[in-house]
Amino acid sequence: MEMKLQKITRPIQAEFELPLSKSMANRGLLLAALYPEITLTGISTAKDSVFLRQTLDAYAHGEVHVGAGGTTLRFATAYWATREGSSITLNGTPELNQRTIAPLVDALNALGGAITYANTPNQAPLHIQGRKLRGGSLHLGHVKSSQFVTALMLIAPTMRDGLQLEWDSVVSQPYLVMTAALLRSAGIPVTLTKHGATIPYVESVDPAQLVIERDWSAVAFWCEALALSEGGELTFPGFIDPSNQGDSKVVHYFEPLGIAHRFTDYGLVLSKKSVLTPGHLHYNLQGEPDLAQPVIMTLLLKKIPFEVHGLETLRGKECDRIAAIAEVAAALGIQLSTGEAHIKCSSYPSELTPPTAPLHTRNDHRVAMSLAPLAIKFPITLLHPSVVEKSYPDFWHHWAQLV
């Protein structure tokens, strides 16, 4: 499937409701499945959240398809490991099954779980015999995905001895802060430090409603569009300050790129502001890796020399996101320096090359949304644009309001 996007030549002005935070919603869904006393203020329509909700509600015996979401598989694995008497197999898309899940499986089995690999070691499908996990203490070493830790934190209150986690390092620490905040909102005590977390056994909780915020990671793509535009203003109802989402830093990352923000009683308002062209920008996105695509695409299209570090997790996402950025840069005539955790660009051609061939979204929702603002500079064609349904089903409907 292809989508042609016309070049946008006028200032952009619009108002629309962004989706609920998929990250917060998925955490809330797992807590509500563990404790029926917990309710959520809203339900995410993102495909990942829909699959997770269905997986948590599944019959406790047989095989369940979890879709393409890494979060869905990790959270569902943790949940079903705690369900005494269940016997379930979790299977995802071929691409998801190829992503290693061994660190989480090893941790759950060490805490008393009974999980085996149905076909290939370290990969889904997984066969899970649900048990009452004993919990205790666990040292995780250098953790390459905060979702593994989050999954353990969310089920920790059900473990007989509670859970004491220690690690040497972990990427995306702000996501653990979000997890701890939601647990506390549910009345579950959490001690979280830079190198560990302690959560006691909790037999029951008082009725509580968890507030699911609007998604700050979705704001990033509109910051990108506005930064590349001739001007305008975008309004997003329902955003609050401060936020439990680490990605709320996006407005600060876009300040030197010409984006101003303000909060009203109604929500968040983005507008253009005059800035001096930066000589060379440095970012470290280790805590907010989901912002990498829109931030870097903005830097490229504004032809600003940069170094972006902290990208350790990007090669293992829905696609290799570092390679996806390099592919688009090459199509524009830009040469990048890339590594396992960084991207650098020191010089640009006098004129960017308009992309003539269709641009691949690589079956990655964030790649697709970060490519859309190229249409503010050139007419473009995207392949498989429907992948945005994973986190932001209304994205193209909202984009059409700019044209």
PDB file of C-alpha atoms in Angstrom, residues 21-23 25-27 29 43-56 65-76 93 96 99 147 290 318 321 363 365-366 387-393:
ATOM      1  CA  SER A  21      -0.179   7.159  26.363  1.00  0.00           C
ATOM      2  CA  LYS A  22       0.318   3.579  25.195  1.00  0.00           C
ATOM      3  CA  SER A  23       3.067   3.137  27.789  1.00  0.00           C
ATOM      4  CA  ALA A  25      -2.213   2.390  29.373  1.00  0.00           C
ATOM      5  CA  ASN A  26      -0.352  -0.904  29.007  1.00  0.00           C
ATOM      6  CA  ARG A  27       1.006  -0.665  32.541  1.00  0.00           C
ATOM      7  CA  LEU A  29      -4.015  -2.755  31.958  1.00  0.00           C
ATOM      8  CA  ILE A  43      -8.656   2.908  27.266  1.00  0.00           C
ATOM      9  CA  SER A  44      -5.985   3.272  24.587  1.00  0.00           C
ATOM     10  CA  THR A  45      -7.081   2.429  21.031  1.00  0.00           C
ATOM     11  CA  ALA A  46      -3.496   1.705  19.947  1.00  0.00           C
ATOM     12  CA  LYS A  47      -3.216  -1.742  18.368  1.00  0.00           C
ATOM     13  CA  ASP A  48      -0.598  -2.806  20.943  1.00  0.00           C
ATOM     14  CA  SER A  49      -2.973  -1.969  23.795  1.00  0.00           C
ATOM     15  CA  VAL A  50      -5.879  -3.755  22.104  1.00  0.00           C
ATOM     16  CA  PHE A  51      -3.772  -6.906  21.743  1.00  0.00           C
ATOM     17  CA  LEU A  52      -2.586  -6.670  25.341  1.00  0.00           C
ATOM     18  CA  ARG A  53      -6.125  -6.293  26.650  1.00  0.00           C
ATOM     19  CA  GLN A  54      -7.235  -9.333  24.640  1.00  0.00           C
ATOM     20  CA  THR A  55      -4.205 -11.349  25.779  1.00  0.00           C
ATOM     21  CA  LEU A  56      -4.795 -10.577  29.458  1.00  0.00           C
ATOM     22  CA  HIS A  65      -1.522 -14.510  19.449  1.00  0.00           C
ATOM     23  CA  VAL A  66      -0.049 -11.290  20.864  1.00  0.00           C
ATOM     24  CA  GLY A  67       0.484  -9.380  17.612  1.00  0.00           C
ATOM     25  CA  ALA A  68       3.654  -7.424  16.825  1.00  0.00           C
ATOM     26  CA  GLY A  69       4.232  -5.549  20.074  1.00  0.00           C
ATOM     27  CA  GLY A  70       7.256  -6.223  22.242  1.00  0.00           C
ATOM     28  CA  THR A  71       5.495  -4.667  25.243  1.00  0.00           C
ATOM     29  CA  THR A  72       2.477  -6.920  24.721  1.00  0.00           C
ATOM     30  CA  LEU A  73       4.618 -10.058  24.734  1.00  0.00           C
ATOM     31  CA  ARG A  74       6.722  -9.019  27.737  1.00  0.00           C
ATOM     32  CA  PHE A  75       3.813  -7.873  29.895  1.00  0.00           C
ATOM     33  CA  ALA A  76       1.676 -10.887  28.954  1.00  0.00           C
ATOM     34  CA  THR A  93       4.413 -12.220  14.499  1.00  0.00           C
ATOM     35  CA  LEU A  96       8.412 -10.226  17.113  1.00  0.00           C
ATOM     36  CA  ARG A  99      13.440 -10.544  19.202  1.00  0.00           C
ATOM     37  CA  GLN A 147      10.463  -3.141  29.682  1.00  0.00           C
ATOM     38  CA  ASP A 290      11.276   7.036  21.235  1.00  0.00           C
ATOM     39  CA  GLU A 318      10.295  -2.858  15.435  1.00  0.00           C
ATOM     40  CA  ARG A 321      15.771   2.613  13.584  1.00  0.00           C
ATOM     41  CA  ASN A 363       6.791  -1.789   9.445  1.00  0.00           C
ATOM     42  CA  HIS A 365       5.033   3.207  13.462  1.00  0.00           C
ATOM     43  CA  ARG A 366       7.585   5.783  14.630  1.00  0.00           C
ATOM     44  CA  VAL A 387       1.584   0.789  10.541  1.00  0.00           C
ATOM     45  CA  VAL A 388       0.802   3.922  12.632  1.00  0.00           C
ATOM     46  CA  GLU A 389      -2.167   1.969  14.055  1.00  0.00           C
ATOM     47  CA  LYS A 390       0.294   0.360  16.462  1.00  0.00           C
ATOM     48  CA  SER A 391       0.316   3.498  18.647  1.00  0.00           C
ATOM     49  CA  TYR A 392      -1.616   6.347  16.945  1.00  0.00           C
ATOM     50  CA  PRO A 393      -4.531   5.103  14.797  1.00  0.00           C
TER      51      PRO A 393
END
